[in-house]
PDB file of C-alpha atoms and ligand atoms in Angstrom:
ATOM      1  CA  MET A1224       2.612 -21.720  11.450  1.00 72.00           C
ATOM      2  CA  ASP A1225       6.372 -21.454  11.711  1.00 92.00           C
ATOM      3  CA  GLN A1226       6.788 -17.716  12.116  1.00 96.00           C
ATOM      4  CA  ASP A1227      10.486 -17.989  12.962  1.00 97.00           C
ATOM      5  CA  ALA A1228      11.178 -19.757   9.677  1.00 97.00           C
ATOM      6  CA  PHE A1229       9.125 -17.227   7.691  1.00 97.00           C
ATOM      7  CA  THR A1230      11.030 -14.364   9.321  1.00 98.00           C
ATOM      8  CA  THR A1231      14.421 -15.996   8.765  1.00 98.00           C
ATOM      9  CA  VAL A1232      13.683 -16.719   5.102  1.00 98.00           C
ATOM     10  CA  ASP A1233      12.460 -13.122   4.591  1.00 98.00           C
ATOM     11  CA  ALA A1234      15.701 -11.854   6.131  1.00 98.00           C
ATOM     12  CA  TYR A1235      17.651 -14.078   3.735  1.00 98.00           C
ATOM     13  CA  LEU A1236      15.665 -12.903   0.683  1.00 98.00           C
ATOM     14  CA  VAL A1237      16.053  -9.249   1.615  1.00 98.00           C
ATOM     15  CA  GLU A1238      19.779  -9.695   2.203  1.00 98.00           C
ATOM     16  CA  ALA A1239      20.208 -11.675  -1.029  1.00 98.00           C
ATOM     17  CA  LEU A1240      18.224  -9.479  -3.430  1.00 98.00           C
ATOM     18  CA  LEU A1241      17.626  -5.976  -2.073  1.00 98.00           C
ATOM     19  CA  ASP A1242      20.116  -3.127  -1.826  1.00 97.00           C
ATOM     20  CA  ARG A1243      20.906  -1.789   1.640  1.00 96.00           C
ATOM     21  CA  ASP A1244      19.033   1.460   2.014  1.00 97.00           C
ATOM     22  CA  GLU A1245      19.677   3.848   4.876  1.00 97.00           C
ATOM     23  CA  VAL A1246      16.845   6.201   3.934  1.00 98.00           C
ATOM     24  CA  LEU A1247      14.274   3.402   4.177  1.00 98.00           C
ATOM     25  CA  ASP A1248      15.830   2.069   7.407  1.00 98.00           C
ATOM     26  CA  GLN A1249      15.743   5.573   8.886  1.00 98.00           C
ATOM     27  CA  ALA A1250      12.099   5.992   7.831  1.00 98.00           C
ATOM     28  CA  LEU A1251      11.237   2.884   9.820  1.00 98.00           C
ATOM     29  CA  SER A1252      13.305   3.762  12.879  1.00 98.00           C
ATOM     30  CA  ASP A1253      11.889   7.304  12.993  1.00 98.00           C
ATOM     31  CA  SER A1254       8.382   5.867  12.639  1.00 98.00           C
ATOM     32  CA  ARG A1255       9.051   3.515  15.573  1.00 98.00           C
ATOM     33  CA  ALA A1256      10.575   6.342  17.636  1.00 98.00           C
ATOM     34  CA  ALA A1257       7.432   8.427  17.037  1.00 98.00           C
ATOM     35  CA  GLY A1258       5.282   5.552  18.331  1.00 98.00           C
ATOM     36  CA  LEU A1259       3.753   4.509  15.000  1.00 98.00           C
ATOM     37  CA  PRO A1260       2.688   0.847  14.824  1.00 98.00           C
ATOM     38  CA  ALA A1261       4.952  -1.559  12.891  1.00 97.00           C
ATOM     39  CA  ILE A1262       2.324  -2.324  10.269  1.00 98.00           C
ATOM     40  CA  ASN A1263       4.274  -1.126   7.234  1.00 98.00           C
ATOM     41  CA  VAL A1264       4.907  -3.505   4.357  1.00 98.00           C
ATOM     42  CA  ALA A1265       8.007  -5.705   4.610  1.00 98.00           C
ATOM     43  CA  PRO A1266      11.005  -4.564   2.497  1.00 98.00           C
ATOM     44  CA  ASN A1267      10.539  -7.326  -0.071  1.00 98.00           C
ATOM     45  CA  GLN A1268       6.836  -6.397  -0.339  1.00 98.00           C
ATOM     46  CA  GLY A1269       7.753  -2.729  -0.772  1.00 98.00           C
ATOM     47  CA  LYS A1270      10.078  -3.740  -3.575  1.00 98.00           C
ATOM     48  CA  LEU A1271       7.254  -5.763  -5.151  1.00 98.00           C
ATOM     49  CA  LEU A1272       5.053  -2.658  -5.169  1.00 98.00           C
ATOM     50  CA  GLN A1273       7.860  -0.650  -6.734  1.00 98.00           C
ATOM     51  CA  LEU A1274       8.432  -3.282  -9.447  1.00 98.00           C
ATOM     52  CA  LEU A1275       4.712  -3.481 -10.248  1.00 98.00           C
ATOM     53  CA  ALA A1276       4.471   0.304 -10.541  1.00 98.00           C
ATOM     54  CA  GLN A1277       7.515   0.335 -12.822  1.00 98.00           C
ATOM     55  CA  MET A1278       6.088  -2.506 -14.924  1.00 98.00           C
ATOM     56  CA  VAL A1279       2.960  -0.466 -15.686  1.00 97.00           C
ATOM     57  CA  GLY A1280       5.107   2.632 -16.330  1.00 98.00           C
ATOM     58  CA  ALA A1281       3.234   4.545 -13.660  1.00 98.00           C
ATOM     59  CA  THR A1282       3.571   8.319 -13.694  1.00 98.00           C
ATOM     60  CA  ARG A1283       0.682   8.944 -11.277  1.00 98.00           C
ATOM     61  CA  ILE A1284       0.246   6.781  -8.179  1.00 99.00           C
ATOM     62  CA  LEU A1285      -2.477   6.826  -5.510  1.00 99.00           C
ATOM     63  CA  GLU A1286      -1.948   5.407  -2.033  1.00 99.00           C
ATOM     64  CA  ILE A1287      -4.601   5.103   0.676  1.00 99.00           C
ATOM     65  CA  GLY A1288      -2.983   4.617   4.114  1.00 99.00           C
ATOM     66  CA  THR A1289       0.385   6.386   4.453  1.00 98.00           C
ATOM     67  CA  LEU A1290       1.486   5.565   8.017  1.00 98.00           C
ATOM     68  CA  GLY A1291       5.119   6.775   8.182  1.00 98.00           C
ATOM     69  CA  GLY A1292       5.576   6.834   4.409  1.00 98.00           C
ATOM     70  CA  TYR A1293       7.532   3.583   4.125  1.00 98.00           C
ATOM     71  CA  SER A1294       5.488   2.044   1.285  1.00 99.00           C
ATOM     72  CA  THR A1295       5.124   5.588  -0.088  1.00 99.00           C
ATOM     73  CA  ILE A1296       8.896   5.887  -0.557  1.00 99.00           C
ATOM     74  CA  TRP A1297       9.105   2.493  -2.285  1.00 99.00           C
ATOM     75  CA  LEU A1298       6.328   3.497  -4.665  1.00 99.00           C
ATOM     76  CA  ALA A1299       7.463   7.081  -5.287  1.00 98.00           C
ATOM     77  CA  ARG A1300      10.875   5.792  -6.336  1.00 98.00           C
ATOM     78  CA  ALA A1301       9.141   4.032  -9.239  1.00 98.00           C
ATOM     79  CA  LEU A1302       8.115   7.428 -10.627  1.00 98.00           C
ATOM     80  CA  PRO A1303       9.927   9.494 -13.246  1.00 97.00           C
ATOM     81  CA  PRO A1304      11.150  12.905 -11.949  1.00 96.00           C
ATOM     82  CA  ASP A1305       7.966  14.602 -13.190  1.00 97.00           C
ATOM     83  CA  GLY A1306       5.717  11.878 -11.746  1.00 98.00           C
ATOM     84  CA  GLN A1307       3.256  12.328  -8.900  1.00 98.00           C
ATOM     85  CA  LEU A1308       2.105  10.290  -5.914  1.00 99.00           C
ATOM     86  CA  VAL A1309      -0.883  11.280  -3.793  1.00 99.00           C
ATOM     87  CA  THR A1310      -1.164   9.488  -0.445  1.00 99.00           C
ATOM     88  CA  LEU A1311      -4.113   9.734   1.953  1.00 99.00           C
ATOM     89  CA  GLU A1312      -3.731   9.491   5.741  1.00 98.00           C
ATOM     90  CA  TYR A1313      -6.294   9.991   8.486  1.00 98.00           C
ATOM     91  CA  ASP A1314      -3.907  10.534  11.420  1.00 98.00           C
ATOM     92  CA  PRO A1315      -2.138  13.941  11.335  1.00 98.00           C
ATOM     93  CA  LYS A1316       0.714  12.566  13.447  1.00 98.00           C
ATOM     94  CA  HIS A1317       1.344   9.747  10.975  1.00 98.00           C
ATOM     95  CA  ALA A1318       1.221  12.273   8.115  1.00 98.00           C
ATOM     96  CA  GLU A1319       3.778  14.507   9.843  1.00 98.00           C
ATOM     97  CA  VAL A1320       6.215  11.612  10.354  1.00 98.00           C
ATOM     98  CA  ALA A1321       5.644  10.552   6.735  1.00 98.00           C
ATOM     99  CA  ARG A1322       6.331  14.035   5.368  1.00 98.00           C
ATOM    100  CA  ARG A1323       9.700  14.128   7.170  1.00 98.00           C
ATOM    101  CA  ASN A1324      10.620  10.674   5.869  1.00 98.00           C
ATOM    102  CA  ILE A1325       9.569  11.566   2.318  1.00 98.00           C
ATOM    103  CA  GLU A1326      11.526  14.833   2.491  1.00 98.00           C
ATOM    104  CA  ARG A1327      14.670  12.989   3.636  1.00 98.00           C
ATOM    105  CA  ALA A1328      14.209  10.556   0.748  1.00 98.00           C
ATOM    106  CA  GLY A1329      14.325  13.512  -1.655  1.00 98.00           C
ATOM    107  CA  LEU A1330      10.800  12.804  -2.886  1.00 98.00           C
ATOM    108  CA  ALA A1331       8.891  15.802  -1.501  1.00 98.00           C
ATOM    109  CA  ASP A1332       8.662  17.315  -4.995  1.00 98.00           C
ATOM    110  CA  ARG A1333       6.562  14.431  -6.290  1.00 98.00           C
ATOM    111  CA  VAL A1334       4.651  13.236  -3.186  1.00 98.00           C
ATOM    112  CA  GLU A1335       1.596  14.910  -1.683  1.00 98.00           C
ATOM    113  CA  VAL A1336       0.369  13.690   1.718  1.00 98.00           C
ATOM    114  CA  LYS A1337      -3.282  14.605   2.187  1.00 98.00           C
ATOM    115  CA  VAL A1338      -4.757  14.408   5.695  1.00 98.00           C
ATOM    116  CA  GLY A1339      -8.312  13.208   6.215  1.00 98.00           C
ATOM    117  CA  ARG A1340     -10.527  10.175   5.897  1.00 98.00           C
ATOM    118  CA  GLY A1341      -9.917   8.304   2.674  1.00 98.00           C
ATOM    119  CA  VAL A1342     -13.624   8.256   1.831  1.00 98.00           C
ATOM    120  CA  ASP A1343     -13.804  12.046   2.242  1.00 98.00           C
ATOM    121  CA  LEU A1344     -10.639  12.805   0.267  1.00 98.00           C
ATOM    122  CA  LEU A1345     -11.141  10.440  -2.689  1.00 98.00           C
ATOM    123  CA  PRO A1346     -13.915  12.493  -4.371  1.00 98.00           C
ATOM    124  CA  SER A1347     -11.628  15.566  -4.413  1.00 97.00           C
ATOM    125  CA  LEU A1348      -8.932  13.806  -6.440  1.00 98.00           C
ATOM    126  CA  THR A1349      -8.441  14.053 -10.183  1.00 98.00           C
ATOM    127  CA  GLY A1350      -7.517  10.926 -12.126  1.00 95.00           C
ATOM    128  CA  PRO A1351      -6.361   8.998 -13.863  1.00 98.00           C
ATOM    129  CA  PHE A1352      -3.910   7.157 -11.633  1.00 98.00           C
ATOM    130  CA  ASP A1353      -1.879   4.399 -13.274  1.00 98.00           C
ATOM    131  CA  PHE A1354      -1.358   2.504 -10.027  1.00 99.00           C
ATOM    132  CA  SER A1355      -3.247   2.510  -6.715  1.00 99.00           C
ATOM    133  CA  PHE A1356      -2.240   0.907  -3.416  1.00 99.00           C
ATOM    134  CA  ILE A1357      -5.069   0.427  -0.909  1.00 99.00           C
ATOM    135  CA  ASP A1358      -3.720  -0.116   2.625  1.00 98.00           C
ATOM    136  CA  ALA A1359      -5.815   1.796   5.196  1.00 98.00           C
ATOM    137  CA  ASP A1360      -8.808   0.752   7.355  1.00 98.00           C
ATOM    138  CA  LYS A1361      -9.948  -2.494   5.759  1.00 98.00           C
ATOM    139  CA  ALA A1362     -13.612  -1.935   6.663  1.00 98.00           C
ATOM    140  CA  SER A1363     -13.634   0.835   4.037  1.00 98.00           C
ATOM    141  CA  ASN A1364     -12.167  -1.356   1.280  1.00 98.00           C
ATOM    142  CA  PRO A1365     -15.435  -1.418  -0.718  1.00 98.00           C
ATOM    143  CA  ALA A1366     -15.413   2.403  -0.884  1.00 98.00           C
ATOM    144  CA  TYR A1367     -11.666   2.492  -1.575  1.00 99.00           C
ATOM    145  CA  PHE A1368     -11.970  -0.010  -4.410  1.00 99.00           C
ATOM    146  CA  ALA A1369     -14.864   1.935  -5.934  1.00 98.00           C
ATOM    147  CA  GLY A1370     -12.989   5.226  -5.522  1.00 98.00           C
ATOM    148  CA  ALA A1371      -9.726   3.909  -6.960  1.00 98.00           C
ATOM    149  CA  LEU A1372     -11.580   2.350  -9.891  1.00 98.00           C
ATOM    150  CA  LYS A1373     -13.271   5.673 -10.638  1.00 98.00           C
ATOM    151  CA  LEU A1374      -9.822   7.305 -10.708  1.00 98.00           C
ATOM    152  CA  SER A1375      -8.337   4.617 -12.979  1.00 98.00           C
ATOM    153  CA  ARG A1376      -8.091   4.149 -16.752  1.00 98.00           C
ATOM    154  CA  PRO A1377      -7.995   0.934 -18.766  1.00 98.00           C
ATOM    155  CA  GLY A1378      -4.585  -0.587 -18.001  1.00 98.00           C
ATOM    156  CA  SER A1379      -4.382   0.813 -14.462  1.00 98.00           C
ATOM    157  CA  VAL A1380      -3.450  -1.563 -11.670  1.00 98.00           C
ATOM    158  CA  ILE A1381      -4.875  -1.606  -8.124  1.00 99.00           C
ATOM    159  CA  VAL A1382      -3.212  -3.530  -5.284  1.00 99.00           C
ATOM    160  CA  VAL A1383      -5.052  -4.128  -2.009  1.00 99.00           C
ATOM    161  CA  ASP A1384      -2.976  -5.164   1.008  1.00 98.00           C
ATOM    162  CA  ASN A1385      -3.804  -7.493   3.916  1.00 98.00           C
ATOM    163  CA  VAL A1386      -6.709  -9.381   2.369  1.00 98.00           C
ATOM    164  CA  VAL A1387      -6.095 -12.745   4.106  1.00 98.00           C
ATOM    165  CA  ARG A1388      -5.482 -11.750   7.738  1.00 98.00           C
ATOM    166  CA  ALA A1389      -4.143 -15.122   8.935  1.00 97.00           C
ATOM    167  CA  GLY A1390      -7.170 -16.854   7.435  1.00 98.00           C
ATOM    168  CA  ALA A1391      -9.749 -14.644   9.153  1.00 98.00           C
ATOM    169  CA  VAL A1392     -11.049 -13.702   5.677  1.00 98.00           C
ATOM    170  CA  LEU A1393     -13.007 -16.982   5.733  1.00 98.00           C
ATOM    171  CA  GLU A1394     -15.309 -15.706   8.499  1.00 97.00           C
ATOM    172  CA  ALA A1395     -18.421 -14.342   6.783  1.00 96.00           C
ATOM    173  CA  GLY A1396     -19.627 -12.812  10.061  1.00 95.00           C
ATOM    174  CA  GLY A1397     -16.139 -11.688  11.088  1.00 97.00           C
ATOM    175  CA  SER A1398     -14.781  -8.289  12.086  1.00 98.00           C
ATOM    176  CA  ALA A1399     -15.669  -5.106  10.208  1.00 98.00           C
ATOM    177  CA  ASP A1400     -12.264  -5.386   8.515  1.00 98.00           C
ATOM    178  CA  VAL A1401     -12.965  -8.932   7.314  1.00 98.00           C
ATOM    179  CA  GLN A1402     -16.436  -7.960   6.128  1.00 98.00           C
ATOM    180  CA  GLY A1403     -14.921  -5.026   4.225  1.00 98.00           C
ATOM    181  CA  ILE A1404     -12.531  -7.377   2.430  1.00 98.00           C
ATOM    182  CA  ARG A1405     -15.243  -9.930   1.617  1.00 98.00           C
ATOM    183  CA  ARG A1406     -17.633  -7.243   0.340  1.00 98.00           C
ATOM    184  CA  MET A1407     -14.839  -5.801  -1.804  1.00 98.00           C
ATOM    185  CA  ASN A1408     -14.163  -9.242  -3.283  1.00 98.00           C
ATOM    186  CA  GLU A1409     -17.853  -9.511  -4.220  1.00 98.00           C
ATOM    187  CA  MET A1410     -17.706  -6.091  -5.877  1.00 98.00           C
ATOM    188  CA  ILE A1411     -14.586  -7.054  -7.824  1.00 98.00           C
ATOM    189  CA  ALA A1412     -16.183 -10.305  -8.988  1.00 98.00           C
ATOM    190  CA  ALA A1413     -19.297  -8.455 -10.178  1.00 98.00           C
ATOM    191  CA  GLU A1414     -17.390  -5.601 -11.843  1.00 98.00           C
ATOM    192  CA  ALA A1415     -16.939  -6.102 -15.597  1.00 98.00           C
ATOM    193  CA  ARG A1416     -14.282  -3.362 -15.806  1.00 98.00           C
ATOM    194  CA  VAL A1417     -11.713  -5.303 -13.762  1.00 98.00           C
ATOM    195  CA  THR A1418      -9.974  -8.658 -13.668  1.00 98.00           C
ATOM    196  CA  ALA A1419      -8.288  -9.790 -10.454  1.00 98.00           C
ATOM    197  CA  THR A1420      -6.599 -12.425  -8.355  1.00 98.00           C
ATOM    198  CA  ALA A1421      -5.454 -12.707  -4.741  1.00 98.00           C
ATOM    199  CA  VAL A1422      -2.343 -14.419  -3.421  1.00 98.00           C
ATOM    200  CA  GLN A1423      -1.528 -15.547   0.119  1.00 98.00           C
ATOM    201  CA  THR A1424       1.829 -14.557   1.566  1.00 98.00           C
ATOM    202  CA  VAL A1425       3.942 -15.633   4.529  1.00 98.00           C
ATOM    203  CA  GLY A1426       6.953 -13.718   5.773  1.00 97.00           C
ATOM    204  CA  SER A1427       8.216 -11.406   8.474  1.00 96.00           C
ATOM    205  CA  LYS A1428       4.698  -9.937   8.700  1.00 96.00           C
ATOM    206  CA  GLY A1429       3.041 -13.313   9.319  1.00 97.00           C
ATOM    207  CA  TRP A1430       0.348 -14.908   7.154  1.00 97.00           C
ATOM    208  CA  ASP A1431      -1.563 -12.504   4.936  1.00 98.00           C
ATOM    209  CA  GLY A1432      -2.037 -11.762   1.260  1.00 98.00           C
ATOM    210  CA  PHE A1433      -2.702  -9.178  -1.401  1.00 98.00           C
ATOM    211  CA  CYS A1434      -5.261  -8.672  -4.133  1.00 98.00           C
ATOM    212  CA  LEU A1435      -4.015  -7.655  -7.585  1.00 98.00           C
ATOM    213  CA  ILE A1436      -6.531  -5.970  -9.854  1.00 99.00           C
ATOM    214  CA  ARG A1437      -6.157  -4.900 -13.486  1.00 98.00           C
ATOM    215  CA  VAL A1438      -8.583  -2.381 -14.916  1.00 98.00           C
ATOM    216  CA  VAL A1439      -9.601  -3.476 -18.387  1.00 98.00           C
ATOM    217  CA  GLY A1440     -12.436  -1.157 -19.322  1.00 92.00           C
TER     218      GLY A1440
HETATM  219  N1  LIG B 910       0.947   1.727   3.657  1.00 73.51           N
HETATM  220  C1  LIG B 910       1.710   1.799   4.898  1.00 73.51           C
HETATM  221  C2  LIG B 910       0.935   1.208   6.058  1.00 73.51           C
HETATM  222  C3  LIG B 910      -0.408   1.834   6.280  1.00 73.51           C
HETATM  223  S1  LIG B 910      -1.091   1.363   7.841  1.00 73.51           S
HETATM  224  C4  LIG B 910       3.012   1.037   4.723  1.00 73.51           C
HETATM  225  O1  LIG B 910       2.950  -0.118   4.282  1.00 73.51           O
HETATM  226  O2  LIG B 910       4.080   1.575   5.034  1.00 73.51           O
HETATM  227  C5  LIG B 910      -2.705   2.000   7.690  1.00 73.51           C
HETATM  228  C6  LIG B 910      -2.791   3.515   7.780  1.00 73.51           C
HETATM  229  O3  LIG B 910      -4.116   3.880   7.410  1.00 73.51           O
HETATM  230  C7  LIG B 910      -2.546   4.067   9.198  1.00 73.51           C
HETATM  231  O4  LIG B 910      -1.564   5.067   9.164  1.00 73.51           O
HETATM  232  C8  LIG B 910      -3.894   4.645   9.581  1.00 73.51           C
HETATM  233  O5  LIG B 910      -3.823   5.826  10.370  1.00 73.51           O
HETATM  234  C9  LIG B 910      -4.508   4.961   8.225  1.00 73.51           C
HETATM  235  N2  LIG B 910      -5.970   5.064   8.231  1.00 73.51           N
HETATM  236  C10 LIG B 910      -6.846   4.451   9.079  1.00 73.51           C
HETATM  237  N3  LIG B 910      -8.101   4.808   8.783  1.00 73.51           N
HETATM  238  C11 LIG B 910      -8.025   5.655   7.727  1.00 73.51           C
HETATM  239  C12 LIG B 910      -8.988   6.375   6.974  1.00 73.51           C
HETATM  240  N4  LIG B 910     -10.305   6.287   7.248  1.00 73.51           N
HETATM  241  N5  LIG B 910      -8.560   7.148   5.962  1.00 73.51           N
HETATM  242  C13 LIG B 910      -7.232   7.242   5.666  1.00 73.51           C
HETATM  243  N6  LIG B 910      -6.289   6.590   6.360  1.00 73.51           N
HETATM  244  C14 LIG B 910      -6.666   5.817   7.379  1.00 73.51           C
HETATM  245 MG1  LIG B 911      -0.622  -3.289   4.831  1.00 73.51          MG
END
């Protein structure tokens, strides 16, 4: 693995194609200052999420795993002014940092940060959501996939982050996170209401990948 090259190419791509954005930069630096881990999506991945949400014309978006609200801001910016994003976060400190970042981004009117375990909060939500982004504890991915699917409609899109984990996904008896991803893949394959693929990625965040799911029925 040539991490330096991946990082340098990501920096080039971001510089070449993405607008400078002080609100997003500030969201990251405030997250760092508050001691949150640097496990947010990369800028070019955040932009990918935003483009996908725009492509499906999303007016209601679900996110599981808020952290400091970095991916939340990318996604919420895909919404029309009367759109809505609900994001679920277990750690109250992360949620507090996220709320400040979302407020500064001018998105507080359309973003709701709910604090609690994803599996506990999902049943309280009302669908349908046009787009869901699953990016919390990977061990719970089977429950998150099932919950997001329940809250979807035909045509909805679900994206699941970090499904490759530097190749660790190959280990059938691997960590709880890896087993959560593998079990979710089995559920997706057996589920007639969805069609899906997964793509490996390299970049500033190392070697990982995402799963892209389209709800068809
Ligand atoms: N989507 C964010 C990164 C999320 S990191 C971004 O790209 O910017 C994963 C987040 O999931 C962390 O903030 C962690 O606290 C949260 N999390 C962990 N377990 C959870 C659970 N059971 N329910 C909801 N959130 C959880
Ligand atoms: Mg992630």
